[in-house]
CSV table of C-alpha atoms in Angstrom, one decimal:
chain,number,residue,atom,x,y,z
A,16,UNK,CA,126.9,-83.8,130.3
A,17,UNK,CA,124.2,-83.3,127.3
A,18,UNK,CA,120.9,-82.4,128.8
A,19,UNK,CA,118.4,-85.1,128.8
A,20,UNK,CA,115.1,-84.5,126.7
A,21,UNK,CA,111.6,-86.6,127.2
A,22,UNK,CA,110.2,-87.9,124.4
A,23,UNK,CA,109.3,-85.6,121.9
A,24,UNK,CA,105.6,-84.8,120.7
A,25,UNK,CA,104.2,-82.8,117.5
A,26,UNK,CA,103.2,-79.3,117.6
A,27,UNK,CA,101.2,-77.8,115.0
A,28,UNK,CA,103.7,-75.5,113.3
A,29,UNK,CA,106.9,-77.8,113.5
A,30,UNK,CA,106.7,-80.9,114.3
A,31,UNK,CA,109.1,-82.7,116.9
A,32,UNK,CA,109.6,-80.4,120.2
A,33,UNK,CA,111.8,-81.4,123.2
A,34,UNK,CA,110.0,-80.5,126.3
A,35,UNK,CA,112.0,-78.3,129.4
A,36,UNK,CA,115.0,-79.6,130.4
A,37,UNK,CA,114.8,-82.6,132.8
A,38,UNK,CA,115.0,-82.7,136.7
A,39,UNK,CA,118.7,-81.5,137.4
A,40,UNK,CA,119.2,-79.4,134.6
A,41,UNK,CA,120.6,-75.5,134.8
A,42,UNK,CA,117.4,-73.5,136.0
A,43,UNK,CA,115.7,-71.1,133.6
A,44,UNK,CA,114.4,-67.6,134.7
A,45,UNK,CA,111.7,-67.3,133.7
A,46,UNK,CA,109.9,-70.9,133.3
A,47,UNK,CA,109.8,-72.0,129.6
A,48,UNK,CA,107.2,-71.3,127.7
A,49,UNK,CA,105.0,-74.1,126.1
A,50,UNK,CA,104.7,-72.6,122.9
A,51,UNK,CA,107.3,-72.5,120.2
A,52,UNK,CA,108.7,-69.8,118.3
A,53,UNK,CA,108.8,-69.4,114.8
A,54,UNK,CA,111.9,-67.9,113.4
A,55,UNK,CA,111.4,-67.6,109.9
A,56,UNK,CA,114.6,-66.2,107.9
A,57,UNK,CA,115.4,-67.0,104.4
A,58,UNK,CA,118.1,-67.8,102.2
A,59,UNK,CA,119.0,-65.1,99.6
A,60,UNK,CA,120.8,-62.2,99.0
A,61,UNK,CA,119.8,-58.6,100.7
A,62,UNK,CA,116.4,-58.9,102.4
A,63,UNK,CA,117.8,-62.1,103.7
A,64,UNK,CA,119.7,-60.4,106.1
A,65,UNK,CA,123.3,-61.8,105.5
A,66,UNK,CA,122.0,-66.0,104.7
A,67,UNK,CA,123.1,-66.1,101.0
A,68,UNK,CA,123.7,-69.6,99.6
A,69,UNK,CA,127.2,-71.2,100.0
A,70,UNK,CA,128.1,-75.0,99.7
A,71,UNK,CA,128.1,-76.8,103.5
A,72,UNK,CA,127.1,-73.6,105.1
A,73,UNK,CA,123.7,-74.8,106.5
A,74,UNK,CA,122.7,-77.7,108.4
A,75,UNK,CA,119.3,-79.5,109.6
A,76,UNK,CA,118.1,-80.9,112.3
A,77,UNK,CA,115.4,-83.8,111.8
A,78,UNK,CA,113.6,-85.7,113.4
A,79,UNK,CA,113.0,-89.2,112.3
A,80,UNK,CA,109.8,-89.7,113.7
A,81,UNK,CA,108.3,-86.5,111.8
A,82,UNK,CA,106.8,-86.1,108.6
A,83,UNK,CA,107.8,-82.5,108.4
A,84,UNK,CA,111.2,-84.2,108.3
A,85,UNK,CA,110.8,-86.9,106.3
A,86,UNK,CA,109.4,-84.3,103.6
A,87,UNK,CA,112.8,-82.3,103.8
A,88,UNK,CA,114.6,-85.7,103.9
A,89,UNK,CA,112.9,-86.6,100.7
A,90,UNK,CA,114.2,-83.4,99.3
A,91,UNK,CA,117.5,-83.3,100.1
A,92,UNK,CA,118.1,-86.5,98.2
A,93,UNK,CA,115.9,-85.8,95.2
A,94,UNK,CA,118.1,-82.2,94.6
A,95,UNK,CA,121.0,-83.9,95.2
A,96,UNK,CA,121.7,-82.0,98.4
A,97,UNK,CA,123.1,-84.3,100.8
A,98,UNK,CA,126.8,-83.4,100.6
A,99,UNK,CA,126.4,-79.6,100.3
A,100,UNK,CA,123.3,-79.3,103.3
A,101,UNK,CA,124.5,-81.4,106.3
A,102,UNK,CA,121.7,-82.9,108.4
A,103,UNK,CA,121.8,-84.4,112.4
A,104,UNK,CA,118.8,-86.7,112.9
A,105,UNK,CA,117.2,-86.8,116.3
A,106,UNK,CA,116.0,-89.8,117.8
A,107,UNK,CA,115.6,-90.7,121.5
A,108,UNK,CA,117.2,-88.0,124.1
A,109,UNK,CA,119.2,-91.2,125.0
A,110,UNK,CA,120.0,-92.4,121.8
A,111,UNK,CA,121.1,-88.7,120.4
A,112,UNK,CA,122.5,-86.5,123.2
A,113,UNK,CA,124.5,-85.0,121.1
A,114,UNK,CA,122.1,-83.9,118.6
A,115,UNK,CA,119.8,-82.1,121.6
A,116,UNK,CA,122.6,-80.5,123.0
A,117,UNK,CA,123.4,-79.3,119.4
A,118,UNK,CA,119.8,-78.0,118.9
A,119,UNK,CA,119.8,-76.2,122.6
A,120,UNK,CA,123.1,-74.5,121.5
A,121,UNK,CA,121.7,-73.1,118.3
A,122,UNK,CA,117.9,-71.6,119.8
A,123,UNK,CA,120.4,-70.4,122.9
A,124,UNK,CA,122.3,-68.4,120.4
A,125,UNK,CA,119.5,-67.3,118.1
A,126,UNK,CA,117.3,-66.0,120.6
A,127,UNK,CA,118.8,-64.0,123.5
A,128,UNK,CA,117.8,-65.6,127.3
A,129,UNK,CA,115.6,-68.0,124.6
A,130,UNK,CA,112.8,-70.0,126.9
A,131,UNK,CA,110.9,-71.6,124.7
A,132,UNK,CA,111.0,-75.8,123.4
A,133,UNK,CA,113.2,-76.9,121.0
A,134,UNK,CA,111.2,-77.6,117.8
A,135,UNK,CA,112.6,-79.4,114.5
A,136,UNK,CA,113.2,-79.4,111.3
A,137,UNK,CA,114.9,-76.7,111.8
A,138,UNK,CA,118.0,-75.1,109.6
A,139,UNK,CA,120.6,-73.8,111.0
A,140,UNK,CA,124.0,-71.5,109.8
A,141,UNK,CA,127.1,-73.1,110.4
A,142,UNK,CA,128.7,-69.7,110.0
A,143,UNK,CA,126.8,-68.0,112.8
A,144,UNK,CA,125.1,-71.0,115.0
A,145,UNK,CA,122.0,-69.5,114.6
A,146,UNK,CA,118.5,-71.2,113.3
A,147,UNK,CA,117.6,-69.6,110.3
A,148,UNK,CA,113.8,-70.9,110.1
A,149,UNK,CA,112.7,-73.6,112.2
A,150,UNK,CA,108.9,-72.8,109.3
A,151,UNK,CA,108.7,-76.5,107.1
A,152,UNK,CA,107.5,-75.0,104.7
A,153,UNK,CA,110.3,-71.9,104.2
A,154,UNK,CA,113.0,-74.5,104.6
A,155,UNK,CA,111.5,-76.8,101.6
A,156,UNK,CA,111.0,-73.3,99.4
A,157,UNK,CA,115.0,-72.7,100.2
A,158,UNK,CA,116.3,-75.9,99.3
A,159,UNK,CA,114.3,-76.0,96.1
A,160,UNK,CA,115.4,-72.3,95.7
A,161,UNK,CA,118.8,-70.8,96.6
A,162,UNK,CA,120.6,-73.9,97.9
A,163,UNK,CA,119.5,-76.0,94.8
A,164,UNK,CA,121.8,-73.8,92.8
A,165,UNK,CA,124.6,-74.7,95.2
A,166,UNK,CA,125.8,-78.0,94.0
A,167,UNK,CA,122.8,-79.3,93.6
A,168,UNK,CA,120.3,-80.5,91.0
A,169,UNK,CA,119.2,-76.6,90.0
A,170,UNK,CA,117.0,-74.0,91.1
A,171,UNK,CA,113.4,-75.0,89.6
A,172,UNK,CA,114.1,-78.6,89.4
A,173,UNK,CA,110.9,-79.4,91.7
A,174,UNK,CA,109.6,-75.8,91.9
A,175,UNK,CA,109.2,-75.0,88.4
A,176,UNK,CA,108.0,-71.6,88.1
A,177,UNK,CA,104.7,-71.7,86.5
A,178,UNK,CA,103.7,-74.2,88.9
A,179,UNK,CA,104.3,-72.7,92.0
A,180,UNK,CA,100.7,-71.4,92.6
A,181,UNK,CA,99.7,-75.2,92.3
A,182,UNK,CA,102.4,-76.6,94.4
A,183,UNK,CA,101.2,-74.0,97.1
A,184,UNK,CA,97.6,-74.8,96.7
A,185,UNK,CA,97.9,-78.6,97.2
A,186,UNK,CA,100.4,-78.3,100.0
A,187,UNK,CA,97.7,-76.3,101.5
A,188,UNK,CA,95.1,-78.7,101.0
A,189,UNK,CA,97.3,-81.8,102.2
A,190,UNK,CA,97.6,-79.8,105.4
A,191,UNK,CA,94.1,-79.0,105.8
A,192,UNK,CA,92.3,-82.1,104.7
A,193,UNK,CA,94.7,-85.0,104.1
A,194,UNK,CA,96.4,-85.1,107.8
A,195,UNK,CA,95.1,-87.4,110.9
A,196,UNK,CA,93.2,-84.5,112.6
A,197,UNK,CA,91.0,-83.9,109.3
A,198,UNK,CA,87.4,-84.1,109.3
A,199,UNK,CA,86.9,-88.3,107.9
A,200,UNK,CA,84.6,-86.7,105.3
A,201,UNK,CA,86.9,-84.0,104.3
A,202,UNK,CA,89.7,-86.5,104.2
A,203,UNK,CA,87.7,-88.9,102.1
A,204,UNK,CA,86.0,-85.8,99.8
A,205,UNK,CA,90.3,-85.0,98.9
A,206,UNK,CA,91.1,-88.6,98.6
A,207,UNK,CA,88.3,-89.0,96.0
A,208,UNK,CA,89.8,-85.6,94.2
A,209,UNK,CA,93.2,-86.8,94.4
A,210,UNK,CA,93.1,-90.4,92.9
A,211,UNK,CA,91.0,-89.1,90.2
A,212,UNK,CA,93.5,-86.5,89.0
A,213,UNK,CA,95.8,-89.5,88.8
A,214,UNK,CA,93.7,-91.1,86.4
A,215,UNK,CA,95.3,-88.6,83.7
A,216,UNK,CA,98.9,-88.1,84.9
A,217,UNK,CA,101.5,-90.2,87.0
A,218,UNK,CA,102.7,-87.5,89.4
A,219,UNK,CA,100.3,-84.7,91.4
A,220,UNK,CA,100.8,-82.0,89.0
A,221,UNK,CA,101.5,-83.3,85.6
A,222,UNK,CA,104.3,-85.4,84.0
A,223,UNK,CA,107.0,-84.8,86.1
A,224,UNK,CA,107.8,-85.4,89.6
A,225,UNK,CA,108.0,-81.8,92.1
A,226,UNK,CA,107.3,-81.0,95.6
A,227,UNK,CA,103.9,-81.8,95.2
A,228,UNK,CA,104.9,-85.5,94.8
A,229,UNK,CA,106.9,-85.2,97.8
A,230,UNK,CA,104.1,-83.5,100.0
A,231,UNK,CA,101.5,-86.0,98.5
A,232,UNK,CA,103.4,-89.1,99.4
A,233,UNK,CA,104.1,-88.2,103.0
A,234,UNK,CA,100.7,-87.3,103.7
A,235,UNK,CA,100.0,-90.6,102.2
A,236,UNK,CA,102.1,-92.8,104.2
A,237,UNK,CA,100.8,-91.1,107.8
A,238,UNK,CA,97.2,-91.6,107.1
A,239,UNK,CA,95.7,-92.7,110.2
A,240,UNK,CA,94.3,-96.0,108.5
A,241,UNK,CA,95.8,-97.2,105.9
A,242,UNK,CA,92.7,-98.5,104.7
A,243,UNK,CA,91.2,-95.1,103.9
A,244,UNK,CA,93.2,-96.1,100.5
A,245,UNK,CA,91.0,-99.0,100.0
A,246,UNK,CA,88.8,-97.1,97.9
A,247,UNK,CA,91.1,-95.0,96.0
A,248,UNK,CA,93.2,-97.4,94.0
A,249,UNK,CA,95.6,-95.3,91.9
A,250,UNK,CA,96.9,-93.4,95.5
A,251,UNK,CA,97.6,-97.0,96.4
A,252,UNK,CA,99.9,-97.5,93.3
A,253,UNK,CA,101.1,-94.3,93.9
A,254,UNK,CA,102.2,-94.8,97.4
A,255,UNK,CA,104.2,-98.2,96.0
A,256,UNK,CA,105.4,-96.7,92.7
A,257,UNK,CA,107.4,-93.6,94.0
A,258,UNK,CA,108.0,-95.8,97.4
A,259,UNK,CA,110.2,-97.4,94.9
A,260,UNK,CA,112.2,-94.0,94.0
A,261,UNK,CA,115.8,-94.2,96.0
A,262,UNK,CA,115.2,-90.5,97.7
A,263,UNK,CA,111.6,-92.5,99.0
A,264,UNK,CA,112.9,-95.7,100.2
A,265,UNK,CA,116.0,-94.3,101.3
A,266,UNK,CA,113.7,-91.8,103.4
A,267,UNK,CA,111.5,-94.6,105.4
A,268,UNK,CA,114.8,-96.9,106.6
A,269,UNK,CA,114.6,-95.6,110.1
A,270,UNK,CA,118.5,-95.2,111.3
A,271,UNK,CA,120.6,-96.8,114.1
A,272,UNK,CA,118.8,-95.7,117.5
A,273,UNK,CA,115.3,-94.7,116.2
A,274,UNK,CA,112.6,-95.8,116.9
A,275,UNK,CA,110.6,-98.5,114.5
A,276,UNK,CA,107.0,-97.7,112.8
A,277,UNK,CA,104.3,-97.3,115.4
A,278,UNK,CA,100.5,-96.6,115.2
A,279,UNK,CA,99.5,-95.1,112.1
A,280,UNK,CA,102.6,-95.0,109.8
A,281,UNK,CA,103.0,-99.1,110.2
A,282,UNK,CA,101.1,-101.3,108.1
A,283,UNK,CA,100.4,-102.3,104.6
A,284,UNK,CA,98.7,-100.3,102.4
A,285,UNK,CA,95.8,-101.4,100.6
A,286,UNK,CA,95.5,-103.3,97.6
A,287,UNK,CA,99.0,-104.9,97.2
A,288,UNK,CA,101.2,-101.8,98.5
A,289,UNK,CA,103.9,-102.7,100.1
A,290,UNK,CA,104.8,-101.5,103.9
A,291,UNK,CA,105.6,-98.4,104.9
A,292,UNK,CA,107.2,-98.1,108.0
A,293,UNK,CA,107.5,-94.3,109.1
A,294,UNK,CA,107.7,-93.8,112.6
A,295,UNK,CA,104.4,-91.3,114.2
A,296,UNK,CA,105.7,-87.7,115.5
């Protein structure tokens, strides 16, 4: 019998963890450790260490209450992904047994006597059972990267090389400023920046949509109030436009068994957006 798992809760680094096991379960020696561990592999040849790209060798575990997830989710779909890079979604403990005991399996056999919680998104090889990275960030740099090549929409297609450096820069200050735990000022100060750079271009970074767009949006859509976009109108249109892309929509339809929009993600957006439902992490 699957483990069960409490509900999950977000972490800094990741984004859902399952707690220790639950009342019953096997006993651990020693007593898990709160914190999670990054493992932080890549895809590539050489320095790699043995994960080189290959159609329907990888596979991800998401959750669907996470925006960490829902970024990669967006991805997948926008590279075309979604038959070569196999994904398990994790709702409720109840609702996806399977899909926890799956997870346990592959930390168990990645890290030896491994104590620690269970953290997603995290990649894992087929080949090997092992996680690969269980670092957001590293996963979305992959997909765009190595496994874009592999039957997918191309290497570059949303990491065009000469704007990397920019990509990077905003991701950094979505995470910093633009997240629920932000400073209201800061927030508001990269709100202010953001809707006016949209006042000479449709997407974050130009004329063309890339991971910017992606990282934008879901910051976006998990504002705390959805009213902070009251007074930044074109992140409102923003929001609705590219809501309105099929990787977007497709990407805030919660599945069978998960849970619906609660707290911050549920609402309507300001001035005439439509709802986003996105279930909090």
């Amino acid at each position: 019998m699957p483990e069960t798992v409490s509900r999950t809760s977000r972490t800094a680094s990741t984004g859902c963890q399952a707690p220790a096991p639950a009342l019953g379960a096997r006993p651990r020696v020693p007593a898990p450790s709160p914190y999670p561990r990054r493992f932080r592999s890549r895809i590539g040849v050489g320095a790699a260490g043995g994960f080189y790209p290959a159609p329907r060798r990888y596979d991800l575990f998401l959750c669907g209450s996470c925006p960490r997830s829902l970024r990669i989710s967006i991805t997948l779909d926008l590279l075309g992904l979604r038959d070569s890079v196999g994904t398990t979604l994790l709702a409720s403990p109840s609702a996806t047994p399977d899909g926890y005991a799956a997870l346990r399996r592959a930390y168990e056999t990645t890290g030896y006597h491994y104590d620690g919680p269970l953290t997603a998104p995290a990649l894992r090889d087929r080949w090997s059972g092992r996680i690969v990275s269980n670092h957001t960030s590293d996963i979305l740099r992959d997909l765009a990267g190595p496994l874009a090549g592999e039957g997918g929409a191309g290497p570059a297609a949303l990491r065009p090389p000469h704007l990397i450096a920019d990509i990077e820069a905003l991701r950094t200050l979505l995470d910093r400023d633009v997240t629920p735990g932000a400073q209201p000022s800061a927030r508001r100060a990269a709100l202010g920046r953001l809707d006016r750079r949209l006042a000479r271009r449709p997407y974050a970074l130009g004329e063309e949509l890339t991971a910017s767009d992606v990282d934008l949006w879901v910051a976006l859509v998990h504002l705390d109030d959805p009213a902070e976009l009251l007074g930044a109108p074109r992140l409102g249109e923003y929001v609705r436009r590219l809501g309105e892309h099929p990787a977007f929509r497709s990407a805030i339809q919660a599945p069978a068994g998960h849970a619906p929009a609660t707290g911050r993600s549920a609402g309507v957006m300001a001035s005439g957006v439509s709802v986003v439902s996105v279930a909090s992490c």
